[in-house]
Structures are given as structure tokens and as C-alpha cells.
Tab-separated table of C-alpha atoms (C1' of nucleotides) in Angstrom:
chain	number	residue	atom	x	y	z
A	1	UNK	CA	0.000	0.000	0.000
A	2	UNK	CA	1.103	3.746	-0.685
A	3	UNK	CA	3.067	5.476	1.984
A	4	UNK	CA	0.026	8.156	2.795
A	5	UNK	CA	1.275	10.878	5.473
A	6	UNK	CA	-0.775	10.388	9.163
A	7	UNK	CA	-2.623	13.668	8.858
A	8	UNK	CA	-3.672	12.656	5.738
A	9	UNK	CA	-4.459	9.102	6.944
A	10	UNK	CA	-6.122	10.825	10.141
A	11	UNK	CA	-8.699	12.833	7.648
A	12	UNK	CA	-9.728	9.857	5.933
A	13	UNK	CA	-10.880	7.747	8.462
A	14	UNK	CA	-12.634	10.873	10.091
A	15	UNK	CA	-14.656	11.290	6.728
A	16	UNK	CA	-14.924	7.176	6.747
A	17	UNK	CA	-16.363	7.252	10.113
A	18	UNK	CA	-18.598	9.994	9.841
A	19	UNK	CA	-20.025	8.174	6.841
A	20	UNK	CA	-20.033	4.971	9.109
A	21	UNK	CA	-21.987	7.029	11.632
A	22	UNK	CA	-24.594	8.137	8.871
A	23	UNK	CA	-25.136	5.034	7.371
A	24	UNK	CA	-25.250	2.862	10.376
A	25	UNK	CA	-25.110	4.607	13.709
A	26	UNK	CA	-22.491	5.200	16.260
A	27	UNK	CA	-23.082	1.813	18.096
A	28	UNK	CA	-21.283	0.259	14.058
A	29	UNK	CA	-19.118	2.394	13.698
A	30	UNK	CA	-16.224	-0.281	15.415
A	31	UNK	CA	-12.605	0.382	13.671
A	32	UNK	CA	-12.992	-2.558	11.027
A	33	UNK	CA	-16.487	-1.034	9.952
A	34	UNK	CA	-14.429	2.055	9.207
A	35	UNK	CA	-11.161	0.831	8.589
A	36	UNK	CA	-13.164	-1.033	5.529
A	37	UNK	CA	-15.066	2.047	4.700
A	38	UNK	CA	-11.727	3.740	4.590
A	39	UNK	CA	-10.332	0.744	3.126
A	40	UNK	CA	-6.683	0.343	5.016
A	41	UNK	CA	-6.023	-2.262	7.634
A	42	UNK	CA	-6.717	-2.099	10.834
A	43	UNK	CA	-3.268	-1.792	11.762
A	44	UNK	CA	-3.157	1.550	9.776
A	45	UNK	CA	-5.922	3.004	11.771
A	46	UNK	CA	-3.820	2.400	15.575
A	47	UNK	CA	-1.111	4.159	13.207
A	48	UNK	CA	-3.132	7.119	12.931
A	49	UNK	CA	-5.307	7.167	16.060
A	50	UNK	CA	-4.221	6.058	19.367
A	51	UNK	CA	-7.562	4.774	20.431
A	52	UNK	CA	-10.753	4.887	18.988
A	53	UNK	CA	-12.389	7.041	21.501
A	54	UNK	CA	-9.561	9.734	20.399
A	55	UNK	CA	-10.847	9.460	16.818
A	56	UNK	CA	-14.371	9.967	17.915
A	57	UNK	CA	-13.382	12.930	19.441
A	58	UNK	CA	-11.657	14.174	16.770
A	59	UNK	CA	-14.628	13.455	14.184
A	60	UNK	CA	-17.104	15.221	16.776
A	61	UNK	CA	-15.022	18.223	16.576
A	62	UNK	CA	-14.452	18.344	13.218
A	63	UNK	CA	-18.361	18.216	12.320
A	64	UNK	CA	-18.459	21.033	15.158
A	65	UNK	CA	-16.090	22.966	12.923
A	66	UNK	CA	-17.141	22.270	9.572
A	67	UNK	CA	-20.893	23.234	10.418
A	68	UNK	CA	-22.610	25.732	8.395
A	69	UNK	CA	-25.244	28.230	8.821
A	70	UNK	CA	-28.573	26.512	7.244
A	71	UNK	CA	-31.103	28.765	8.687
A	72	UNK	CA	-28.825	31.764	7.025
A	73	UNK	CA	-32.023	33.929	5.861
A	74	UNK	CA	-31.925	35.453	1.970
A	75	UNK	CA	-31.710	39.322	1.631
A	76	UNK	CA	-35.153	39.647	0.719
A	77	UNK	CA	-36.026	43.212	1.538
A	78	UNK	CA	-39.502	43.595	1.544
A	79	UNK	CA	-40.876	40.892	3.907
A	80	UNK	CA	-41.844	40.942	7.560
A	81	UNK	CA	-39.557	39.390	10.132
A	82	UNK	CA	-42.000	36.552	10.733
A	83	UNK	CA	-41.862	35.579	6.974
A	84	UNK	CA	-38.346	35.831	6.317
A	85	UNK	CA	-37.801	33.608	10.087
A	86	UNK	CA	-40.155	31.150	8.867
A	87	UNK	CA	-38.349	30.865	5.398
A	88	UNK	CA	-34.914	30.527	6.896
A	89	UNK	CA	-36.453	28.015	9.197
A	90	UNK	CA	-38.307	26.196	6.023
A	91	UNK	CA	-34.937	26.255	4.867
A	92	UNK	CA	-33.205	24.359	6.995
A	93	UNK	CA	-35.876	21.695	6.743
A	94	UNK	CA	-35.019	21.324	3.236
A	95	UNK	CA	-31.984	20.685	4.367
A	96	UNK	CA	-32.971	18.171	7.281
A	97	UNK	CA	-35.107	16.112	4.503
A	98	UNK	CA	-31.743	16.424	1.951
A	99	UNK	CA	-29.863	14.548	4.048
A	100	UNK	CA	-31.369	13.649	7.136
A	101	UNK	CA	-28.578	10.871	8.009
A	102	UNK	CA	-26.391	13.384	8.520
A	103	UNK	CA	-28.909	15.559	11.258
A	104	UNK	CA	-29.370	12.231	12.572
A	105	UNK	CA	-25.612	11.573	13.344
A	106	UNK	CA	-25.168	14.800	14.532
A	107	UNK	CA	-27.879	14.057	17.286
A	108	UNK	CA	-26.352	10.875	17.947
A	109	UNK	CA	-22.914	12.253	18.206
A	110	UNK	CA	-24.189	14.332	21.055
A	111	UNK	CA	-25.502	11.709	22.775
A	112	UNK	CA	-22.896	9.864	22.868
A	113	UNK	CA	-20.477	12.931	23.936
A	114	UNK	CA	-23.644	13.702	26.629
A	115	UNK	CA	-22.604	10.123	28.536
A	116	UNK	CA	-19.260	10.468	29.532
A	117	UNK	CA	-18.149	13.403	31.511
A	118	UNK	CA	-14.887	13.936	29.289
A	119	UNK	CA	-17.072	14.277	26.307
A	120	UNK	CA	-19.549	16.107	27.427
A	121	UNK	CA	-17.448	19.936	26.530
A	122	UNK	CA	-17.433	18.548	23.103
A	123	UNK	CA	-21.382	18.731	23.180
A	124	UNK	CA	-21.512	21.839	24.861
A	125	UNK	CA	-18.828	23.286	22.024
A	126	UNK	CA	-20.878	21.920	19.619
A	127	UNK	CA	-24.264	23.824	20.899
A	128	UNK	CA	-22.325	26.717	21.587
A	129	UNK	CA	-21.856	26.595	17.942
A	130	UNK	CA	-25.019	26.149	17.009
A	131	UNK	CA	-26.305	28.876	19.305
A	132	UNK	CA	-23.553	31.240	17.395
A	133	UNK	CA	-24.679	30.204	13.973
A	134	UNK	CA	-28.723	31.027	15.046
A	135	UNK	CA	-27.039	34.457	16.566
A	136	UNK	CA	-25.618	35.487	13.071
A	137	UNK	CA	-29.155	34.826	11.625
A	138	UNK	CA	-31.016	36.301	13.858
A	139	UNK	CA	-28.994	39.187	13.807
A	140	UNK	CA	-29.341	39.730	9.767
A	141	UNK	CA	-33.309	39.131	9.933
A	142	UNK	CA	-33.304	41.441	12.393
A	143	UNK	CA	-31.395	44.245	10.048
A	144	UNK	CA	-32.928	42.992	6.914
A	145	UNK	CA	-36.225	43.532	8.247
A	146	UNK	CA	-35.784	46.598	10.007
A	147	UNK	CA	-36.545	45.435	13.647
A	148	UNK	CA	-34.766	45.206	16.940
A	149	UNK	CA	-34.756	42.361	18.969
A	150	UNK	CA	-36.027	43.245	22.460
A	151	UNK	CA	-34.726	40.338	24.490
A	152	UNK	CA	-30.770	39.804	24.104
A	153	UNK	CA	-30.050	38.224	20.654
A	154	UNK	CA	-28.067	34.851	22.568
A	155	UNK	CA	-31.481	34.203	23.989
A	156	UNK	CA	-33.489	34.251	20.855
A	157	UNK	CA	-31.103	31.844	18.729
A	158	UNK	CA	-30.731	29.647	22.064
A	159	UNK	CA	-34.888	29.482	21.396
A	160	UNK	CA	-34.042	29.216	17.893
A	161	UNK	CA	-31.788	26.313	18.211
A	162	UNK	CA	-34.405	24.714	20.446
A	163	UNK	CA	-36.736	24.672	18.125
A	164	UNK	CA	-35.078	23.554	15.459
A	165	UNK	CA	-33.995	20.789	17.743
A	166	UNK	CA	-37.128	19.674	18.352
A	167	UNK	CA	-38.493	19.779	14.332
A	168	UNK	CA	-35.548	17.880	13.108
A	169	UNK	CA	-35.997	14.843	15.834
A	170	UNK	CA	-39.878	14.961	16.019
A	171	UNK	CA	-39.370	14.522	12.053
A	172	UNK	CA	-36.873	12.400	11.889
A	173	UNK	CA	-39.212	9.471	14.001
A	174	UNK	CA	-42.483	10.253	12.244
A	175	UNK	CA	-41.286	12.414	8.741
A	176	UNK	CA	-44.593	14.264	8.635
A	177	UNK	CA	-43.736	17.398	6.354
A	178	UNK	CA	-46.809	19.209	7.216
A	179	UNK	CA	-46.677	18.780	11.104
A	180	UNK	CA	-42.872	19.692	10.304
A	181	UNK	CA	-43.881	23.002	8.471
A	182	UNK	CA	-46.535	24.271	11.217
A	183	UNK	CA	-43.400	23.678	13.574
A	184	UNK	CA	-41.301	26.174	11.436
A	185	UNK	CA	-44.773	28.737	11.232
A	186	UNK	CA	-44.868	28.572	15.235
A	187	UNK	CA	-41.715	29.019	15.567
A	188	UNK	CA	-40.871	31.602	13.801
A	189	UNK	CA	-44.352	33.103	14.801
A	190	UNK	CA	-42.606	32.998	18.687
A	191	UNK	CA	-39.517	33.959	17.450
A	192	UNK	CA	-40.622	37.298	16.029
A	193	UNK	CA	-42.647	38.344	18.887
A	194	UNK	CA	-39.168	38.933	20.540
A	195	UNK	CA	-38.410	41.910	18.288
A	196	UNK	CA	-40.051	45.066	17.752
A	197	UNK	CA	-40.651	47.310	14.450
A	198	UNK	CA	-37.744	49.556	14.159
B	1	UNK	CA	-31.909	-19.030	44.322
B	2	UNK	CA	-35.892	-18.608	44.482
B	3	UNK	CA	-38.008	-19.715	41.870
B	4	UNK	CA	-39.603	-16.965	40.360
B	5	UNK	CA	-42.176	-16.830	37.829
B	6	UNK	CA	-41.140	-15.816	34.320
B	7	UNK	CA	-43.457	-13.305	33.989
B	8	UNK	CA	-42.328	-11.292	37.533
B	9	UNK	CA	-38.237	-12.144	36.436
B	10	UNK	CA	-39.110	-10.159	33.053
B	11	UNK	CA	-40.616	-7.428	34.373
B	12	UNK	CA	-38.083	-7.178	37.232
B	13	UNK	CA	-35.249	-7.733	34.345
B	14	UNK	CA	-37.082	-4.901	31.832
B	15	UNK	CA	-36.442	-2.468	35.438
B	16	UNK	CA	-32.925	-2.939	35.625
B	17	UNK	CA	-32.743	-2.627	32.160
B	18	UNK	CA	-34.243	0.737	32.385
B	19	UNK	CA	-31.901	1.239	35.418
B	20	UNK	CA	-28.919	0.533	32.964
B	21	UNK	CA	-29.844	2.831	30.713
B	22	UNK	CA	-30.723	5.487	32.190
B	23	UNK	CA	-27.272	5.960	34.435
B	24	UNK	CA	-25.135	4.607	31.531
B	25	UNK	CA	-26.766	4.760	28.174
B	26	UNK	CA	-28.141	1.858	25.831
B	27	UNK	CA	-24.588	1.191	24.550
B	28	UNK	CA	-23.783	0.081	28.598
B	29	UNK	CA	-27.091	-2.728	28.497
B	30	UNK	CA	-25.519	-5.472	28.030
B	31	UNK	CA	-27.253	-8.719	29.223
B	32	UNK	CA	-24.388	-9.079	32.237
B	33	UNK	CA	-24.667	-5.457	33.314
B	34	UNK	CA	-29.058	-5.612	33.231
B	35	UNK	CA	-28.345	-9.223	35.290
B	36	UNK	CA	-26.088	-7.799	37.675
B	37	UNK	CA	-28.599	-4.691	38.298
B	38	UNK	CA	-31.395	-7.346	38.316
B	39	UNK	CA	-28.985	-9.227	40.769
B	40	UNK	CA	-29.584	-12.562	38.944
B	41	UNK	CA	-27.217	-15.168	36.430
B	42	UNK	CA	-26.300	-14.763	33.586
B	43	UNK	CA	-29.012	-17.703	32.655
B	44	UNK	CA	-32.189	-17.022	34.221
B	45	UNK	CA	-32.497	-13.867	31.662
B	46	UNK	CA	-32.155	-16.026	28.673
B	47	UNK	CA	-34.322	-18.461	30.714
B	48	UNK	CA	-36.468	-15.222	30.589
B	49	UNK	CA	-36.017	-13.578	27.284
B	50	UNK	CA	-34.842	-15.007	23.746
B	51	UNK	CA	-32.697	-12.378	23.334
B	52	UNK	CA	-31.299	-9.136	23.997
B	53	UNK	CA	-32.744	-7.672	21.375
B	54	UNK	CA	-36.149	-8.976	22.720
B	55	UNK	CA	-36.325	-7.133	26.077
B	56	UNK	CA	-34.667	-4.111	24.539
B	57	UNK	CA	-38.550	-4.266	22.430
B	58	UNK	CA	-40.331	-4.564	25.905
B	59	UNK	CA	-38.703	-2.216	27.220
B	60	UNK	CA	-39.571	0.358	25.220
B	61	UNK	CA	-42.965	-0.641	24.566
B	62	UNK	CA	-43.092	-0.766	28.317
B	63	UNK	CA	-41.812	2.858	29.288
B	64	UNK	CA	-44.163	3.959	26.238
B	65	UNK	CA	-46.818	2.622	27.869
B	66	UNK	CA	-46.414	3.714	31.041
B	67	UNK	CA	-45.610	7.354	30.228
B	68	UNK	CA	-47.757	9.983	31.523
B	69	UNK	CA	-49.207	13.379	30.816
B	70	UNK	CA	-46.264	15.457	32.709
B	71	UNK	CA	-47.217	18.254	31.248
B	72	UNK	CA	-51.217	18.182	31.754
B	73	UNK	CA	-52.106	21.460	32.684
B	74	UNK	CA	-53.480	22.268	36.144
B	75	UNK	CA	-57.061	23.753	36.088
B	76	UNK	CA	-56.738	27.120	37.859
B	77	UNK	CA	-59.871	28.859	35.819
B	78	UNK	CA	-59.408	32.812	35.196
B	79	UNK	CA	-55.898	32.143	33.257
B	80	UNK	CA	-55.520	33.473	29.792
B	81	UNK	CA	-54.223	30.117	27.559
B	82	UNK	CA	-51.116	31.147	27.195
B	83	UNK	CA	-50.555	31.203	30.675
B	84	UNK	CA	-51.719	28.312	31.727
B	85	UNK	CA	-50.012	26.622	28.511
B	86	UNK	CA	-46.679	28.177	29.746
B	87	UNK	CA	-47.698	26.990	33.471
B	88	UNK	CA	-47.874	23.172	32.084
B	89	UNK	CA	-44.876	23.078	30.009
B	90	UNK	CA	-42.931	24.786	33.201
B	91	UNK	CA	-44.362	21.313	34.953
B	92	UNK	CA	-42.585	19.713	32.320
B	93	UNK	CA	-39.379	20.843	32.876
B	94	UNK	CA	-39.629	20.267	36.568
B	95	UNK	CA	-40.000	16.846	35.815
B	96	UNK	CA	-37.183	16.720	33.530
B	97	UNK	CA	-35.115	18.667	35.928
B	98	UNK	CA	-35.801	15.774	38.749
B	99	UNK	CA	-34.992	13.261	36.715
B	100	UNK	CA	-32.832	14.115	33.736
B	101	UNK	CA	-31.646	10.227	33.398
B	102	UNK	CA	-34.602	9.356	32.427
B	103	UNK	CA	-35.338	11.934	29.533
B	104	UNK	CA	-32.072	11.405	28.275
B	105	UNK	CA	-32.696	7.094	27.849
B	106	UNK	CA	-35.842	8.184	26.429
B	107	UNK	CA	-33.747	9.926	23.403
B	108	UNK	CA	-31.717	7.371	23.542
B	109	UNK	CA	-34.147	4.497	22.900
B	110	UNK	CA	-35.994	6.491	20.390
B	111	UNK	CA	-32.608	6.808	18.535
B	112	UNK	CA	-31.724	2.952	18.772
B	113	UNK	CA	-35.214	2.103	17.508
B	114	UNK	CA	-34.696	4.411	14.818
B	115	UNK	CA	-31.861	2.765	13.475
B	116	UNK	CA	-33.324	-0.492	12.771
B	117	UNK	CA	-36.687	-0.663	10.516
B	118	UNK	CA	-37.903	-4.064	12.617
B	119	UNK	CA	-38.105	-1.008	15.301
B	120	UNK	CA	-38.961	2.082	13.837
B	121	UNK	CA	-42.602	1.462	14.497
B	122	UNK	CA	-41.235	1.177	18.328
B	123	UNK	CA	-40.293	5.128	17.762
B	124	UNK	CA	-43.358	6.198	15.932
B	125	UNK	CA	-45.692	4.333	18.479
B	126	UNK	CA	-43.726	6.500	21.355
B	127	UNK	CA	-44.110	9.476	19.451
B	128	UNK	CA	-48.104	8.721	18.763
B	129	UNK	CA	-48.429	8.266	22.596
B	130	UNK	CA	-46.855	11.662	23.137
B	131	UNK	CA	-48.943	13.438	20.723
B	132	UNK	CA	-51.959	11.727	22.645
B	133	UNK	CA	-51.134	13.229	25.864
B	134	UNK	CA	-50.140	16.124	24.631
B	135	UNK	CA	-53.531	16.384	22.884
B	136	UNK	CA	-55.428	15.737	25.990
B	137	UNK	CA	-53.794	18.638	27.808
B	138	UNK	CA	-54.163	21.113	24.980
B	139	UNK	CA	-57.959	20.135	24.642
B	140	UNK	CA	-57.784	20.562	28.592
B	141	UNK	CA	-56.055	24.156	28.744
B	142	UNK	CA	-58.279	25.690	25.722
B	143	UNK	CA	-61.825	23.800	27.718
B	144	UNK	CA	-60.563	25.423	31.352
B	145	UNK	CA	-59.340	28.987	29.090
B	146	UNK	CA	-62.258	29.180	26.914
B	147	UNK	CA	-61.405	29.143	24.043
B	148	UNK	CA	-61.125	27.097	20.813
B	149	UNK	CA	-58.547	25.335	18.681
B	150	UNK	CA	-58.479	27.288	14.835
B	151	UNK	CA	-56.112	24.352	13.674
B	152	UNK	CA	-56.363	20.543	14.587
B	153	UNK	CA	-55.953	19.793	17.832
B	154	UNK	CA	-53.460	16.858	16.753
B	155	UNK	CA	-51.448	19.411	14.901
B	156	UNK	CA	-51.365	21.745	17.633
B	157	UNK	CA	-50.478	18.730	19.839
B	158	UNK	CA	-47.271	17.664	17.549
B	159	UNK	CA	-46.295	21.130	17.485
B	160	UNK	CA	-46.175	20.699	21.447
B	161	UNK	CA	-43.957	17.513	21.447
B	162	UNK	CA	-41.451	18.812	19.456
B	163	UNK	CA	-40.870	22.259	21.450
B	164	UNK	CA	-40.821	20.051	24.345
B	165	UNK	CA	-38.246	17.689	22.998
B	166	UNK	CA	-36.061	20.901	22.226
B	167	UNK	CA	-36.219	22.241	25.138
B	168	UNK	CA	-35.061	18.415	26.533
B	169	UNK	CA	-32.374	18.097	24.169
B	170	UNK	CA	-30.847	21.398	24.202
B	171	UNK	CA	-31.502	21.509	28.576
B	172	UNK	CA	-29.432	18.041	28.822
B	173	UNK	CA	-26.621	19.367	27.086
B	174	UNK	CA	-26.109	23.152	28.240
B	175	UNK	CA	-28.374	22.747	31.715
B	176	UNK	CA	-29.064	26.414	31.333
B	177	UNK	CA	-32.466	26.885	32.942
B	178	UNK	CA	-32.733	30.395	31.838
B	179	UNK	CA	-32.909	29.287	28.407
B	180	UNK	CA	-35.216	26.801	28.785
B	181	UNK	CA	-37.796	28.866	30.461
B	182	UNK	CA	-37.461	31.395	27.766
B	183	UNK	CA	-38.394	28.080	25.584
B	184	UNK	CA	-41.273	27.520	27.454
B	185	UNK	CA	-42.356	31.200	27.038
B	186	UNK	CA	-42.188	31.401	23.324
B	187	UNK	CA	-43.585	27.424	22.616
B	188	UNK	CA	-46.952	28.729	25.209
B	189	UNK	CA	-46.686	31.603	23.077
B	190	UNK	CA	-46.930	30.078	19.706
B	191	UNK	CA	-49.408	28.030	20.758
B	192	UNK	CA	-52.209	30.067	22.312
B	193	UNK	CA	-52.431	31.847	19.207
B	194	UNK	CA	-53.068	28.503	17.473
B	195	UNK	CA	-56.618	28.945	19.280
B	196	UNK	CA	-59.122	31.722	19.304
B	197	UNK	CA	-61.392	32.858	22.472
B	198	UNK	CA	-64.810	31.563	22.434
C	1	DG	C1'	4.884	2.755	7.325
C	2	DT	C1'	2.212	-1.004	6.112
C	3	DC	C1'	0.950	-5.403	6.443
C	4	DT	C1'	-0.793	-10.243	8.551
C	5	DA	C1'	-1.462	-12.570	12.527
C	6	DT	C1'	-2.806	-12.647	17.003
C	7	DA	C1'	-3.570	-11.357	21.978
C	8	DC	C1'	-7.044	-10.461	25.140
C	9	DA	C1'	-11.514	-8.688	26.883
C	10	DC	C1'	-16.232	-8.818	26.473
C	11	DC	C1'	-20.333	-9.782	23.969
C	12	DG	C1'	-24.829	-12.819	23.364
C	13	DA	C1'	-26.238	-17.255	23.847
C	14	DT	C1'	-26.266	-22.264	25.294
C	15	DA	C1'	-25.057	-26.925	27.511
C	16	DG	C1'	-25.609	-29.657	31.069
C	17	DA	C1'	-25.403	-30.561	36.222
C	18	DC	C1'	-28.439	-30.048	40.017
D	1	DG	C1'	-35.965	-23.326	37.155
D	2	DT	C1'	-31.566	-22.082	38.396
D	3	DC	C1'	-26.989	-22.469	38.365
D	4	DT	C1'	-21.773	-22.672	36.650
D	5	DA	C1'	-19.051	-23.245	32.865
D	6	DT	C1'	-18.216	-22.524	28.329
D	7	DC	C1'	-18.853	-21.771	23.179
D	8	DG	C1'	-18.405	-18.913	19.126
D	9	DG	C1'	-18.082	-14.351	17.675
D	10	DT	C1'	-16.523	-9.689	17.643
D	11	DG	C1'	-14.500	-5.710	19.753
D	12	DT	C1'	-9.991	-2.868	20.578
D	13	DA	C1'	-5.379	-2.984	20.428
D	14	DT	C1'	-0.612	-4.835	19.545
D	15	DA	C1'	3.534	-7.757	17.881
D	16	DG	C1'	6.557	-8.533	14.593
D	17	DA	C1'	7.713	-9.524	9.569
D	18	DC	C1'	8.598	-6.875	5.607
DNA sequence: GTCTATACACCGATAGAC
DNA sequence: GTCTATCGGTGTATAGAC
């Protein structure tokens, strides 16, 4: 087999695992599943990774990392903040029903960080994220549709994130679009009450 | 050792079980650790059950089952809905506070059951019980508020379940109560305007 | 650095004595 | 019915040839 440098080697089984994760759940994803997903040997993976546990780590914070803004709202001027919260929100369920292994591993990553104490900052980093990510939003809804948030803006995306929360698992067990979408209208119903007209 | 019926040494197994899981997640239950919390051999539970996989089905159907209405509203007449919504999902998260073990091995069996289609139906008959509480305490608050549901009550009642399972989710991993009660606020919120006075 | 082979612990499940 | 002892399988991790 090539000679493949360990950072390189480290990457790959990250992106092997989190597939791993996706496809099968965390309770498969042993080091042959994704030393085969990967396809090395399993001696190449203790090459790379001293443990397994350290490579879970590492793949939780690299998903924390690479995470993206899905609720990010369009710069649609024009609409009320309710409408363009409920479209960002819509949006992100788009992007739920895309790909909804991937939502599914991400909740399922955090339970597994939630269950052993040394884990559990990689949960709260990962939130934390999240909570930024709903911030950034809220904040250019907010300016996009001329209105001030009355209640601090951590506070609203912590709702935010909540909410969202809630939609993706609720959907994930019973994939009913339309209770789905009257979870996005309340929410982002709630969510604008917290602002006022500026 | 005694002789026990089979019926009493699977329910008392199906309690440590729960036991197991809720102090050390469903990845912990293994037969030897539910036997040694059930303070029996490693025999009588196959004596018992088939198989693991067997009482892992109970169990959940079991805890499904047995699950209550923690969020059924108190009736304290001269509220306005949304306050006695907000009062009931505040109950909620009392309970959850008390016993956050338990909430969390509830996510935790409705993501194992999720990752196997022989058990899906496990997940969507959990979530069909929750909507059926939570239905019974929204007919409850708008009866003892006066007032009358403009969308279907089972809507209105999945909307529920899933700002309560935020609010769980997101509470287990950043314990910020603040946040949560803000939750609760903006979910009691969204919902009373889901009804109009009568 | 990469491989095959293997050590060792723990898993679910069963055999067979009592 | 209940037990101890054990089987066959799989998990993580390592040894040692190349």
C-alpha cells in the first residue's frame, strides 16, 4: 500500500467514520467497519489514532467545525420578520429532509459525547456553535427587516436552536412534512414576537 | 436461588434494564450489566427472554406505555391560555429537571429504535403516545381557558412535542435553565395563538 | 509505514449438572 | 428453574515480519 502521510491518513478515516456514523449509527461504527469504509487495515488506523475514543473525538469536533449556517435567511427586503424567520427556518428543513442521516448523526454524536463526563465539553462546544450560527441569523433578519430584537439576541437563537432541535428529531421518528412546516410557522411566529418594528 | 415466575423475572429484568440505561446509556445494556442490576445469572435472563434484542422491544414498549401526561395542565380557571399553557410546560421541565436520566434514555431508545426498521414502528408508536397526551392537555387548557382550537388539535399537539423535545435536548446538554424557560415562554406563546377565544 | 497474525476482553447465547 | 461453565463471535489494540 502507498506510503500516505498520518494527517492525511487521520482525515480519511474521520470522513470514513462519519459516513459509518450516517449510514449505520455510532453503536457500528467499530474500527474494522471504518477501517473497511476507509479501506486500510486495521493496523493503519492504531497508526493514525491512538484509540478509537480519540478518533471519535476528533470526528465530533471536526463536524463542530465544519458546520454551516442553514437557517442563514436570503436578503429579501420587503418581507416581515415573521416571513423571512419562517423561510430561513423552512430552509433548513429542506436541508434536514436532503440529508437527514447526517442531522441524525449529529444528534447521535451528542448523545454519545452527553454520557461520559470527558465528552460532554465537546457537546456543549458543539451547541455553543449552534447557538452562534442562530445568533448570526437572527442578527441579519433582524437588520434585513428593520426590527430590533427586544430580548438579548443569545437568547433568541438559544430558542431558535431549540426549536429547530425539536423539528428535526420529532421529524426524523415520524417524517410528517406538514406537522414539520406548522413547527417552522410557530416558531418563527414565537420567534418574532421577541423583536419590535424599528 | 428462588423460583420466580417468568413473567415477575421479566418485568423485574425490563427495570434494571431501564436502570442501565438510564445511568449509563443503551450502549452500557448489556445482558451481564441488566443481570447484575437485576442481581440474577447470567441464565435465568435467557431463561427469561430469547434475546437481547427482545427485552430491549419490551422495554420500550413498556416505558411507552407507562408514560404519563407530565405536562397536563393544572385547572386554575381565570388564566388566559397562554398562561396556563406556559404553566404546564414549566411542569414539564420540573420533571425533567428531577430526573434528567430518564429523559435522556428516552432519546436514547428512540434513537436505537430508529436505526433499525424491525423497530422504527417502536419510535413512531412512542411518538403517537406523546402526541396523545399532549392532545389531551391542549384540549384541557383551551376547555378550562375558553377558548377554541383554529387548527387541529393533533397538529397543535405535535407542534407541542417537538418544542418540548427541544427544550429536553438542548436543557441536557447546556443545563441552562434560563434558556429553557425562555423556551417555554415562546412554545406557550406560539401556541395560544393557534386557538381563538370563544 | 504497512501489512498479517494474534492477543485479550467482552459480547450474546447455550449446555448440562443439580 | 436455576446455576456454573463454556462456546463462538466480535470488539480494541498490539507484535513482529517486511
Amino acid at each position: 500500500m502507498a506510503r500516505i502521510p498520518a494527517p492525511e491518513r487521520r482525515a480519511a478515516l474521520i470522513e470514513a467514520a462519519l459516513r459509518v456514523v450516517s449510514q449505520h449509527g455510532i453503536a457500528q461504527a467499530t474500527t474494522r467497519a471504518i477501517v473497511a469504509e476507509a479501506d486500510m487495515s486495521l493496523a493503519s488506523f492504531h497508526y493514525a489514532f491512538d484509540s478509537r475514543d480519540e478518533l471519535i473525538d476528533e470526528l465530533i469536533a471536526t463536524v463542530v467545525a465544519r458546520e454551516q449556517a442553514a437557517v442563514m435567511p436570503e436578503v429579501v427586503p420587503g418581507l416581515g420578520l415573521r416571513e423571512i424567520l419562517e423561510a430561513g427556518i423552512l430552509r433548513y428543513f429542506e436541508h434536514l429532509k436532503a440529508d437527514p442521516e447526517h442531522e441524525q448523526a449529529m444528534l447521535e454524536l451528542t448523545q454519545y459525547a452527553l454520557r461520559s463526563p470527558d465528552r460532554h465539553p465537546l457537546a456543549l462546544a458543539q451547541y455553543a456553535r449552534y447557538v452562534e450560527l442562530a445568533e448570526r441569523s437572527l442578527e441579519l433578519a433582524a437588520s434585513v427587516a428593520d426590527a430590533a430584537w427586544r430580548v438579548p439576541v443569545a437568547l433568541a437563537a438559544r430558542v431558535l436552536v431549540a426549536f429547530t432541535d425539536g423539528l428535526t428529531l420529532t421529524w426524523l421518528v415520524d417524517r410528517d412534512d406538514d406537522a414539520a412546516r406548522a413547527v417552522a410557522a410557530a416558531a418563527a411566529d414565537a420567534l418574532s414576537r421577541m423583536a419590535d418594528p424599528r
